[in-house]
Coordinates of C-alpha atoms and ligand atoms in Angstrom, one line a residue:
M1 CA 3.9 -11.0 -38.5
E2 CA 2.9 -9.0 -41.6
T3 CA 2.1 -5.5 -40.6
D4 CA 1.5 -2.2 -42.3
T5 CA 3.0 1.2 -41.3
I6 CA 0.9 3.5 -39.1
A7 CA 1.1 7.2 -38.5
A8 CA -0.7 9.6 -36.1
I9 CA -0.3 12.9 -34.4
S10 CA 0.8 12.0 -30.9
T11 CA 0.5 15.4 -29.2
P12 CA -2.7 17.2 -28.3
V13 CA -4.8 18.9 -31.0
G14 CA -4.4 22.7 -31.2
E15 CA -1.7 25.3 -30.8
G16 CA 1.5 24.4 -29.0
G17 CA 5.2 24.9 -29.2
I18 CA 5.9 21.6 -31.0
A19 CA 3.8 18.8 -32.3
V20 CA 5.0 15.2 -32.8
I21 CA 3.9 12.8 -35.5
R22 CA 4.8 9.2 -34.9
V23 CA 5.2 6.7 -37.6
S24 CA 5.7 3.0 -36.9
G25 CA 6.1 -0.1 -39.1
P26 CA 8.4 -1.7 -41.7
D27 CA 8.2 1.2 -44.1
A28 CA 8.4 4.0 -41.5
I29 CA 11.9 5.1 -42.5
S30 CA 11.4 4.8 -46.3
I31 CA 8.1 6.7 -46.2
A32 CA 9.5 9.5 -44.1
D33 CA 12.5 9.7 -46.3
Q34 CA 10.3 10.4 -49.4
I35 CA 9.0 13.5 -47.8
Y36 CA 12.1 14.7 -45.9
Q37 CA 14.7 17.0 -47.3
G38 CA 17.9 17.2 -45.3
K39 CA 21.7 16.7 -45.4
K40 CA 21.4 12.9 -45.4
S41 CA 18.9 10.4 -46.6
L42 CA 17.1 8.8 -43.6
D43 CA 17.8 5.4 -45.0
K44 CA 21.4 5.9 -44.3
V45 CA 21.4 7.4 -40.8
P46 CA 22.3 5.4 -37.7
S47 CA 19.5 4.3 -35.3
H48 CA 18.4 6.6 -32.5
T49 CA 19.6 9.8 -34.1
V50 CA 17.9 13.2 -34.7
H51 CA 18.1 15.1 -38.0
Y52 CA 17.3 18.6 -39.0
G53 CA 15.5 19.4 -42.3
Y54 CA 12.3 20.1 -44.1
I55 CA 9.1 18.2 -44.9
V56 CA 8.3 18.7 -48.5
D57 CA 5.2 17.8 -50.5
P58 CA 6.9 15.9 -53.4
E59 CA 4.0 16.3 -55.7
A60 CA 3.5 20.1 -55.2
G61 CA 7.3 20.5 -54.8
E62 CA 6.8 22.9 -51.8
R63 CA 8.1 23.0 -48.3
V64 CA 5.5 22.3 -45.6
D65 CA 7.5 22.7 -42.4
E66 CA 10.9 23.0 -40.8
V67 CA 11.3 19.9 -38.6
L68 CA 13.5 17.6 -36.5
V69 CA 13.2 13.9 -37.4
T70 CA 14.1 11.1 -35.1
V71 CA 14.9 7.7 -36.6
M72 CA 14.8 4.6 -34.4
R73 CA 15.2 1.2 -35.9
A74 CA 13.6 -2.0 -34.6
P75 CA 13.7 -3.7 -32.3
R76 CA 14.8 -1.2 -29.6
T77 CA 11.8 1.1 -30.0
F78 CA 8.5 1.8 -28.3
T79 CA 6.6 -0.6 -30.7
R80 CA 9.6 -2.8 -31.5
E81 CA 9.1 -1.8 -35.1
D82 CA 11.0 0.9 -37.0
V83 CA 9.8 4.2 -35.6
V84 CA 10.2 7.7 -37.0
E85 CA 9.1 10.8 -35.1
I86 CA 8.7 14.1 -36.8
S87 CA 8.7 17.2 -34.6
C88 CA 6.8 20.0 -36.4
H89 CA 6.1 23.5 -35.4
G90 CA 2.9 23.3 -33.2
G91 CA -0.3 24.5 -34.9
M92 CA -2.9 22.8 -37.0
I93 CA -1.8 23.4 -40.6
P94 CA 1.9 22.1 -40.9
V95 CA 1.1 19.1 -38.7
Q96 CA -2.1 18.1 -40.5
K97 CA -0.4 18.6 -43.8
T98 CA 2.6 16.5 -42.9
L99 CA 0.3 13.7 -41.7
E100 CA -1.6 13.9 -44.9
I101 CA 1.5 13.6 -47.0
L102 CA 2.7 10.6 -44.9
L103 CA -0.7 8.9 -45.6
D104 CA -0.4 9.7 -49.3
H105 CA 2.9 7.9 -49.3
G106 CA 1.8 4.6 -47.9
A107 CA 1.2 5.1 -44.2
R108 CA -2.2 4.3 -42.7
L109 CA -3.8 6.5 -40.0
A110 CA -3.3 4.7 -36.7
E111 CA -6.3 3.6 -34.6
P112 CA -6.5 4.9 -31.0
G113 CA -4.0 3.0 -28.9
E114 CA -2.5 1.2 -31.9
F115 CA 1.2 2.1 -31.1
T116 CA 0.8 0.7 -27.6
K117 CA -1.1 -2.3 -29.0
R118 CA 1.8 -3.1 -31.2
A119 CA 4.2 -2.8 -28.2
F120 CA 1.9 -5.4 -26.5
L121 CA 1.5 -7.7 -29.6
N122 CA 5.3 -7.5 -30.2
G123 CA 5.9 -8.6 -26.6
R124 CA 7.6 -5.5 -25.3
I125 CA 5.0 -5.0 -22.6
D126 CA 2.1 -7.1 -21.3
L127 CA -1.6 -6.2 -21.2
S128 CA -1.6 -4.9 -17.6
Q129 CA 1.4 -2.7 -18.5
A130 CA -0.3 -1.4 -21.6
E131 CA -3.4 -0.6 -19.6
A132 CA -1.2 1.3 -17.1
V133 CA -0.1 3.6 -20.0
M134 CA -3.7 4.8 -20.2
D135 CA -4.0 5.1 -16.5
L136 CA -0.8 7.2 -16.4
I137 CA -2.2 9.6 -19.0
R138 CA -5.5 9.9 -17.2
A139 CA -4.0 10.1 -13.7
K140 CA -5.2 13.3 -11.9
T141 CA -3.2 13.0 -8.7
D142 CA 0.3 12.2 -7.7
R143 CA -0.7 9.0 -6.1
A144 CA -2.8 7.8 -9.0
A145 CA 0.2 8.4 -11.3
K146 CA 2.5 6.5 -9.0
V147 CA 0.2 3.5 -8.9
A148 CA 0.0 3.6 -12.7
L149 CA 3.7 3.9 -13.2
S150 CA 4.4 1.0 -10.8
Q151 CA 2.0 -1.1 -12.8
H152 CA 3.6 0.1 -16.0
D153 CA 7.0 -0.9 -14.6
G154 CA 5.7 -4.4 -14.3
K155 CA 5.2 -4.7 -10.6
L156 CA 1.7 -6.3 -10.9
S157 CA 2.9 -8.4 -13.8
R158 CA 5.7 -9.9 -11.8
M159 CA 3.4 -10.7 -8.9
I160 CA 0.9 -12.4 -11.3
Q161 CA 3.7 -14.3 -13.0
R162 CA 5.0 -15.5 -9.6
L163 CA 1.6 -16.8 -8.7
R164 CA 1.2 -18.5 -12.0
S165 CA 4.4 -20.3 -11.8
E166 CA 3.5 -21.5 -8.3
I167 CA 0.3 -22.9 -9.7
L168 CA 2.1 -24.4 -12.7
E169 CA 4.6 -26.2 -10.4
T170 CA 1.8 -27.5 -8.3
L171 CA 0.0 -28.7 -11.4
A172 CA 3.2 -30.5 -12.6
H173 CA 3.6 -32.2 -9.2
L174 CA 0.0 -33.2 -9.3
A175 CA 0.2 -34.6 -12.8
V176 CA 3.1 -36.9 -11.8
N177 CA 1.2 -38.2 -8.8
V178 CA -2.1 -38.6 -10.6
D179 CA -0.4 -40.6 -13.3
Y180 CA 1.5 -42.8 -10.9
P181 CA -0.8 -43.5 -8.0
E182 CA 0.8 -45.5 -5.3
Y183 CA -0.5 -46.7 -2.0
D184 CA -0.7 -43.5 0.0
A185 CA 0.5 -41.1 -2.7
E186 CA -3.1 -39.8 -3.1
E187 CA -3.3 -38.7 0.5
M188 CA 0.1 -37.1 0.5
T189 CA -0.5 -35.3 -2.7
A190 CA -3.9 -34.0 -1.4
G191 CA -2.1 -32.6 1.7
F192 CA 0.6 -30.9 -0.4
L193 CA -2.0 -29.5 -2.9
R194 CA -4.1 -28.1 -0.1
E195 CA -1.2 -26.4 1.5
R196 CA -0.1 -24.8 -1.8
C197 CA -3.6 -23.6 -2.5
V198 CA -4.1 -22.1 0.9
Y199 CA -0.9 -20.2 0.3
I200 CA -1.8 -19.0 -3.2
S201 CA -5.3 -17.9 -2.1
G202 CA -3.7 -15.9 0.7
E203 CA -1.5 -14.1 -1.8
I204 CA -4.4 -13.3 -4.1
E205 CA -6.4 -12.0 -1.1
R206 CA -3.5 -9.8 -0.2
L207 CA -3.5 -8.3 -3.7
L208 CA -7.3 -7.8 -3.6
Q209 CA -7.0 -5.9 -0.3
T210 CA -5.3 -3.1 -2.2
A211 CA -8.1 -3.1 -4.7
R212 CA -10.4 -0.6 -2.9
Q213 CA -7.7 2.0 -2.5
G214 CA -6.2 1.2 -5.9
K215 CA -9.6 1.7 -7.5
I216 CA -10.1 5.0 -5.6
Y217 CA -6.7 6.3 -6.9
R218 CA -7.5 5.3 -10.4
E219 CA -11.2 6.3 -10.7
G220 CA -11.7 8.8 -7.9
I221 CA -14.3 8.7 -5.1
K222 CA -17.8 9.5 -6.4
T223 CA -18.9 12.1 -3.9
A224 CA -22.4 13.4 -3.8
I225 CA -23.2 16.7 -2.0
V226 CA -26.8 16.5 -0.9
G227 CA -29.2 18.3 1.3
R228 CA -32.3 20.5 1.4
P229 CA -32.4 23.6 -0.9
N230 CA -30.2 26.6 0.2
V231 CA -28.1 24.7 2.8
G232 CA -25.0 25.7 0.8
K233 CA -24.2 22.7 -1.4
S234 CA -23.1 24.7 -4.5
S235 CA -21.2 27.0 -2.2
L236 CA -19.3 24.0 -0.8
M237 CA -18.7 22.7 -4.3
N238 CA -17.2 26.0 -5.3
A239 CA -15.1 26.2 -2.1
L240 CA -13.6 22.7 -2.7
T241 CA -12.9 23.2 -6.3
H242 CA -11.7 26.8 -5.9
E243 CA -13.9 27.8 -8.8
N244 CA -17.2 29.5 -9.3
K245 CA -18.6 26.9 -11.6
A246 CA -21.8 26.2 -9.7
I247 CA -24.4 29.0 -9.5
V248 CA -25.0 30.2 -6.0
T249 CA -28.0 32.4 -5.1
D250 CA -30.2 32.9 -2.1
I251 CA -33.1 31.4 -4.0
P252 CA -34.0 27.8 -2.9
G253 CA -34.0 25.5 -6.0
T254 CA -31.1 27.2 -7.8
T255 CA -29.3 24.0 -8.8
R256 CA -31.4 22.0 -11.2
D257 CA -28.9 19.6 -12.7
V258 CA -26.1 17.5 -11.3
I259 CA -22.8 19.3 -11.8
E260 CA -19.6 17.2 -11.8
E261 CA -16.1 18.5 -10.9
F262 CA -12.9 16.7 -10.1
V263 CA -10.9 17.8 -7.0
N264 CA -7.7 16.6 -5.3
V265 CA -8.1 16.4 -1.5
R266 CA -4.8 15.7 0.1
G267 CA -3.9 13.4 -2.8
I268 CA -7.3 11.7 -2.9
P269 CA -9.2 12.2 -6.1
L270 CA -12.8 13.1 -5.5
K271 CA -15.4 13.2 -8.3
L272 CA -17.7 15.8 -6.8
L273 CA -21.4 16.0 -7.7
D274 CA -23.3 19.1 -6.7
T275 CA -27.0 18.2 -6.8
A276 CA -30.4 19.9 -6.7
G277 CA -31.7 20.6 -3.2
I278 CA -34.1 17.8 -2.2
R279 CA -37.7 18.9 -1.4
E280 CA -41.2 18.3 -2.6
T281 CA -41.9 20.6 -5.5
E282 CA -44.5 21.3 -8.2
D283 CA -41.9 22.6 -10.6
V284 CA -41.4 20.0 -13.4
V285 CA -37.8 20.9 -14.0
E286 CA -36.9 21.0 -10.4
R287 CA -38.6 17.7 -9.8
I288 CA -36.4 16.0 -12.3
G289 CA -33.4 17.6 -10.6
V290 CA -34.5 16.2 -7.2
E291 CA -34.9 12.8 -8.7
R292 CA -31.4 13.0 -10.1
S293 CA -30.1 14.1 -6.6
R294 CA -31.6 11.0 -5.1
Q295 CA -30.0 8.9 -7.9
A296 CA -26.6 10.5 -7.2
L297 CA -27.0 9.8 -3.5
K298 CA -27.8 6.1 -4.3
Q299 CA -24.7 5.6 -6.5
A300 CA -22.2 7.6 -4.4
D301 CA -19.1 6.1 -2.8
L302 CA -19.2 9.1 -0.4
V303 CA -22.1 11.3 0.6
L304 CA -21.6 14.8 2.0
L305 CA -24.9 15.7 3.7
L306 CA -25.3 19.4 4.4
L307 CA -27.6 20.7 7.2
N308 CA -28.4 24.3 8.1
Y309 CA -27.1 25.5 11.5
A310 CA -29.4 28.5 11.3
E311 CA -32.7 26.5 10.9
P312 CA -34.3 23.7 13.0
L313 CA -34.1 20.2 11.6
T314 CA -36.9 19.3 9.2
P315 CA -38.5 16.0 8.5
L316 CA -36.6 15.9 5.2
D317 CA -33.3 16.4 7.0
R318 CA -34.2 13.4 9.2
E319 CA -35.1 11.4 6.1
L320 CA -31.7 12.2 4.6
L321 CA -29.9 11.4 7.8
S322 CA -31.3 7.9 7.7
L323 CA -30.7 7.5 4.0
I324 CA -27.0 8.2 4.3
K325 CA -26.5 5.4 6.7
E326 CA -26.1 3.0 3.7
H327 CA -23.0 4.9 2.5
S328 CA -19.7 6.2 3.6
S329 CA -20.8 9.7 4.6
I330 CA -20.0 12.9 6.4
I331 CA -22.5 15.4 7.9
I332 CA -21.6 19.0 7.5
V333 CA -23.6 21.5 9.6
N334 CA -23.1 24.7 7.6
K335 CA -23.7 28.4 8.2
T336 CA -22.3 28.3 11.8
D337 CA -21.6 32.1 11.3
L338 CA -25.4 32.6 11.8
P339 CA -27.3 32.3 15.1
R340 CA -28.0 28.6 15.9
Q341 CA -31.5 27.2 15.5
I342 CA -30.6 23.5 14.9
D343 CA -30.6 21.0 17.8
M344 CA -27.0 19.7 17.7
D345 CA -27.7 17.0 20.2
E346 CA -30.3 15.6 18.0
V347 CA -28.0 15.8 15.0
K348 CA -25.3 13.9 16.8
R349 CA -27.8 11.3 18.0
L350 CA -29.2 10.7 14.5
A351 CA -25.7 10.7 13.1
G352 CA -24.6 7.7 15.1
D353 CA -21.1 6.7 13.8
V354 CA -21.2 9.2 10.9
P355 CA -18.7 12.1 11.5
V356 CA -20.3 15.5 12.1
I357 CA -18.4 18.7 11.1
S358 CA -19.3 22.3 11.8
A359 CA -18.6 24.6 9.0
S360 CA -19.2 28.0 7.5
V361 CA -18.5 27.9 3.8
K362 CA -19.0 31.6 3.8
E363 CA -16.3 32.3 6.3
D364 CA -14.1 29.4 5.0
R365 CA -14.3 27.5 8.3
G366 CA -14.4 23.7 8.8
M367 CA -12.8 22.9 5.4
E368 CA -9.7 21.5 7.1
D369 CA -11.9 19.3 9.3
L370 CA -13.7 18.1 6.3
E371 CA -10.5 17.1 4.5
E372 CA -9.3 15.3 7.6
A373 CA -12.6 13.4 7.9
I374 CA -12.4 12.3 4.2
T375 CA -8.8 11.1 4.6
R376 CA -9.7 9.2 7.7
L377 CA -12.8 7.6 6.2
F378 CA -10.8 6.1 3.3
E379 CA -7.8 5.3 5.5
L380 CA -5.6 6.6 2.8
G381 CA -3.2 8.3 5.2
K382 CA -1.7 5.0 6.3
V383 CA -0.9 3.5 3.0
E384 CA 2.7 2.7 2.2
L385 CA 2.8 3.3 -1.5
A386 CA 6.4 2.3 -1.9
D387 CA 6.2 -1.4 -1.4
A388 CA 2.5 -2.2 -2.1
T389 CA 1.5 -3.8 -5.3
Y390 CA -1.7 -2.2 -6.2
V391 CA -4.6 -3.5 -8.1
S392 CA -6.7 -0.6 -9.4
N393 CA -8.4 -1.8 -12.6
S394 CA -11.8 -3.3 -12.5
R395 CA -10.9 -5.9 -15.1
H396 CA -8.0 -7.1 -13.0
I397 CA -10.0 -7.1 -9.8
H398 CA -12.7 -9.2 -11.4
L399 CA -10.1 -11.7 -12.7
L400 CA -8.4 -11.9 -9.4
R401 CA -11.7 -12.6 -7.6
R402 CA -12.4 -15.4 -10.2
A403 CA -8.9 -16.9 -9.6
L404 CA -9.4 -16.7 -5.9
A405 CA -12.8 -18.5 -6.1
S406 CA -11.2 -21.3 -8.2
V407 CA -8.3 -21.8 -5.8
K408 CA -10.8 -21.9 -2.9
D409 CA -12.8 -24.5 -4.8
V410 CA -9.7 -26.7 -4.9
V411 CA -9.4 -26.5 -1.1
E412 CA -13.1 -27.2 -0.6
G413 CA -12.9 -30.1 -3.1
I414 CA -10.0 -31.7 -1.2
D415 CA -11.8 -31.2 2.1
S416 CA -14.9 -33.0 0.8
G417 CA -13.0 -35.8 -0.7
V418 CA -13.3 -34.9 -4.4
P419 CA -10.8 -36.9 -6.5
L420 CA -7.6 -35.0 -7.3
D421 CA -8.0 -35.1 -11.1
M422 CA -11.3 -33.3 -10.6
V423 CA -9.9 -30.5 -8.5
E424 CA -7.1 -30.1 -11.0
I425 CA -9.5 -28.4 -13.3
D426 CA -10.2 -25.6 -10.8
L427 CA -6.5 -25.0 -10.4
K428 CA -6.1 -24.7 -14.2
N429 CA -8.9 -22.2 -14.3
A430 CA -7.1 -20.1 -11.7
W431 CA -4.0 -20.2 -13.8
E432 CA -6.0 -19.0 -16.8
S433 CA -7.8 -16.2 -15.0
L434 CA -4.5 -14.9 -13.7
G435 CA -3.1 -15.1 -17.3
E436 CA -5.9 -12.9 -18.6
V437 CA -4.6 -10.0 -16.3
I438 CA -1.3 -9.9 -18.2
G439 CA -3.0 -10.7 -21.6
D440 CA -2.0 -14.3 -21.9
S441 CA -5.0 -16.2 -23.4
V442 CA -7.3 -13.2 -24.0
S443 CA -9.5 -12.9 -27.0
E444 CA -8.8 -10.5 -29.9
D445 CA -12.1 -8.7 -29.2
L446 CA -11.1 -7.9 -25.6
I447 CA -7.7 -6.6 -26.8
D448 CA -9.4 -4.4 -29.4
Q449 CA -11.9 -3.2 -26.8
I450 CA -9.1 -2.3 -24.3
F451 CA -7.0 -0.4 -26.8
S452 CA -9.9 1.4 -28.4
Q453 CA -10.2 3.3 -25.1
F454 CA -6.8 4.9 -25.7
C455 CA -6.3 8.3 -27.3
L456 CA -5.2 8.7 -30.9
G457 CA -1.5 8.7 -31.4
K458 CA -0.8 6.6 -28.2
Ligands
FFO1 N1 9.3 11.3 -28.2 C1 8.7 10.4 -27.5 N2 8.6 10.6 -26.2 C2 8.0 9.6 -25.4 C3 7.5 8.5 -25.9 C4 7.6 8.2 -27.3 O1 7.2 7.2 -27.9 N3 8.3 9.2 -28.0 N4 6.9 7.5 -25.1 C5 5.9 6.7 -25.5 O2 5.0 6.3 -24.7 C6 7.1 7.6 -23.6 C7 8.4 6.9 -23.3 N5 8.3 5.5 -23.5 C8 9.1 4.8 -24.2 C9 9.2 3.4 -23.9 C10 10.1 2.6 -24.6 C11 10.9 3.1 -25.6 C12 11.9 2.3 -26.3 O3 12.4 2.7 -27.3 N6 12.2 1.1 -25.8 C13 13.2 0.2 -26.3 C14 14.6 0.7 -26.1 C15 15.0 1.0 -24.7 C16 16.4 1.3 -24.5 O4 17.1 1.9 -25.4 O5 16.9 0.9 -23.4 C17 13.0 -1.2 -25.8 O6 12.3 -1.3 -24.8 O7 13.4 -2.1 -26.5 C18 10.7 4.5 -26.0 C19 9.9 5.3 -25.3 C20 7.1 9.0 -23.2 N7 7.9 9.9 -24.0
GTP2 N1 -24.4 32.9 6.2 C1 -24.0 31.9 5.4 N2 -24.5 31.8 4.2 C2 -24.1 30.8 3.4 C3 -23.1 29.9 3.8 N3 -23.0 29.0 2.7 C4 -23.8 29.3 1.8 N4 -24.5 30.4 2.1 C5 -25.5 31.2 1.3 O1 -26.7 30.4 1.2 C6 -27.4 30.6 0.0 C7 -27.6 29.3 -0.7 O2 -26.4 28.8 -1.1 P1 -26.2 27.7 -2.3 O3 -24.8 27.3 -2.3 O4 -26.8 28.2 -3.5 O5 -27.2 26.6 -1.7 P2 -27.6 25.2 -2.4 O6 -27.7 24.2 -1.3 O7 -26.7 24.9 -3.5 O8 -29.0 25.6 -2.9 P3 -29.9 24.9 -4.0 O9 -29.0 24.7 -5.2 O10 -31.0 25.9 -4.3 O11 -30.4 23.6 -3.5 C8 -26.5 31.6 -0.7 O12 -27.0 32.9 -0.6 C9 -25.1 31.4 -0.1 O13 -24.3 32.6 -0.2 C10 -22.6 30.0 5.1 O14 -21.7 29.3 5.5 N5 -23.0 31.0 5.8
K3 K1 -29.7 28.3 -3.6
MG4 MG1 -27.1 24.6 -5.5

């Protein structure tokens, strides 16, 4: 494959101890050598060695930075191409300048994700492993990182490959029998095929069962905090995030816009949304806020409904209590430090199966119970992470569902007497859908789209 040489800053923008520029491609070493001044020429050094020296601007004849340069020759590198890494002093100027000089001497600025894309295109990793690189970078909890790392290590890929070879063997068996039909071969083959497909669909279903939790680890649980004005929604938000980001006052209608913040509750990533208190209002701005609260409630994976212990239930509370029934939700009766006005029996009756927690955000009471309830609701305590193969990515989930439907079509086809060479097509479709998970038979557009979500220098 004809490729050019790419370069990018692979460390975050801004001040830091060290910043790394990565260069990959057939001319990586010769381009770096032109701007490097050290004891040896980089063309001559052995692979996987580090060298001290200076980056110089050959045209201006001046030193730009004191650096360490790592030379790694293909194919045993991150991209499977020649790779040079230049470690500069952190800070904008020397790093930017070094990159500019590299670009002046024949390197091209890498696109986001292009290093990883090359690792994929050169066959070092498959698509699901490449996607896991991004998940690993974005992971916000320990568990999310573990799921990503296990996918990066190829756990999901191996599972997919095993299923694909099962399908391929079945197809081969089928081809032989369809080509040489004998007296009762058709019936025997149908029986065999059905059995294989029932097994394969069971395996895909098992994988899909991890999807809900896998997706939660990867994307977080979208959690809307809702309730009437002044029940303490923003106070709860601040308590859970240990920050004072949301404005809290004793004025009803303080929060106007939805505020998002990420928290880690016992290893479960929650994407918290503090919302405007829901009520009828003439205020134009507040009315938009209330509309957004209702939207947030609709789209939430988890709803935390706050009620005020120190006030009687209102018709609006009752309306919200019925709205949350369509979601995973938890009711929090807040302000239990004040004298009770609410009818707790009515709350419990209206709650039905929804857990009810008594709390005082002010006095930091009930937070443990809330965390416990969240853990229980998502059954995350039980999960054995060590041996489960997780599916966490929506693209993979979609493809697995499609493969499952195809395999089930085979079984249904056989049961309703469809000729074997017809059901064979469904089995081939399943094989292809599974292939797309690991990047076999995917379009160039899709590959570009996936890698464009990466960060620069990755
Ligand atoms: N400086 C630096 N640190 C880094 C990276 C990098 O590219 N550069 N990585 C980038 O994400 C991660 C490490 N990932 C890597 C994965 C594979 C190879 C690699 O060279 N693989 C070869 C050789 C393996 C071996 O010697 O056994 C191969 O698989 O053929 C390097 C880094 C995190 N830390
Ligand atoms: N006594 C008591 N007061 C609390 C408690 N939690 C919150 N408050 C107070 O209740 C008032 C309203 O709190 P907020 O957090 O702003 O309420 P909110 O639901 O976000 O209000 P809006 O954004 O206006 O809808 C503030 O004065 C808080 O200090 C509590 O547990 N006990
Ligand atoms: K308020
Ligand atoms: Mg508020």
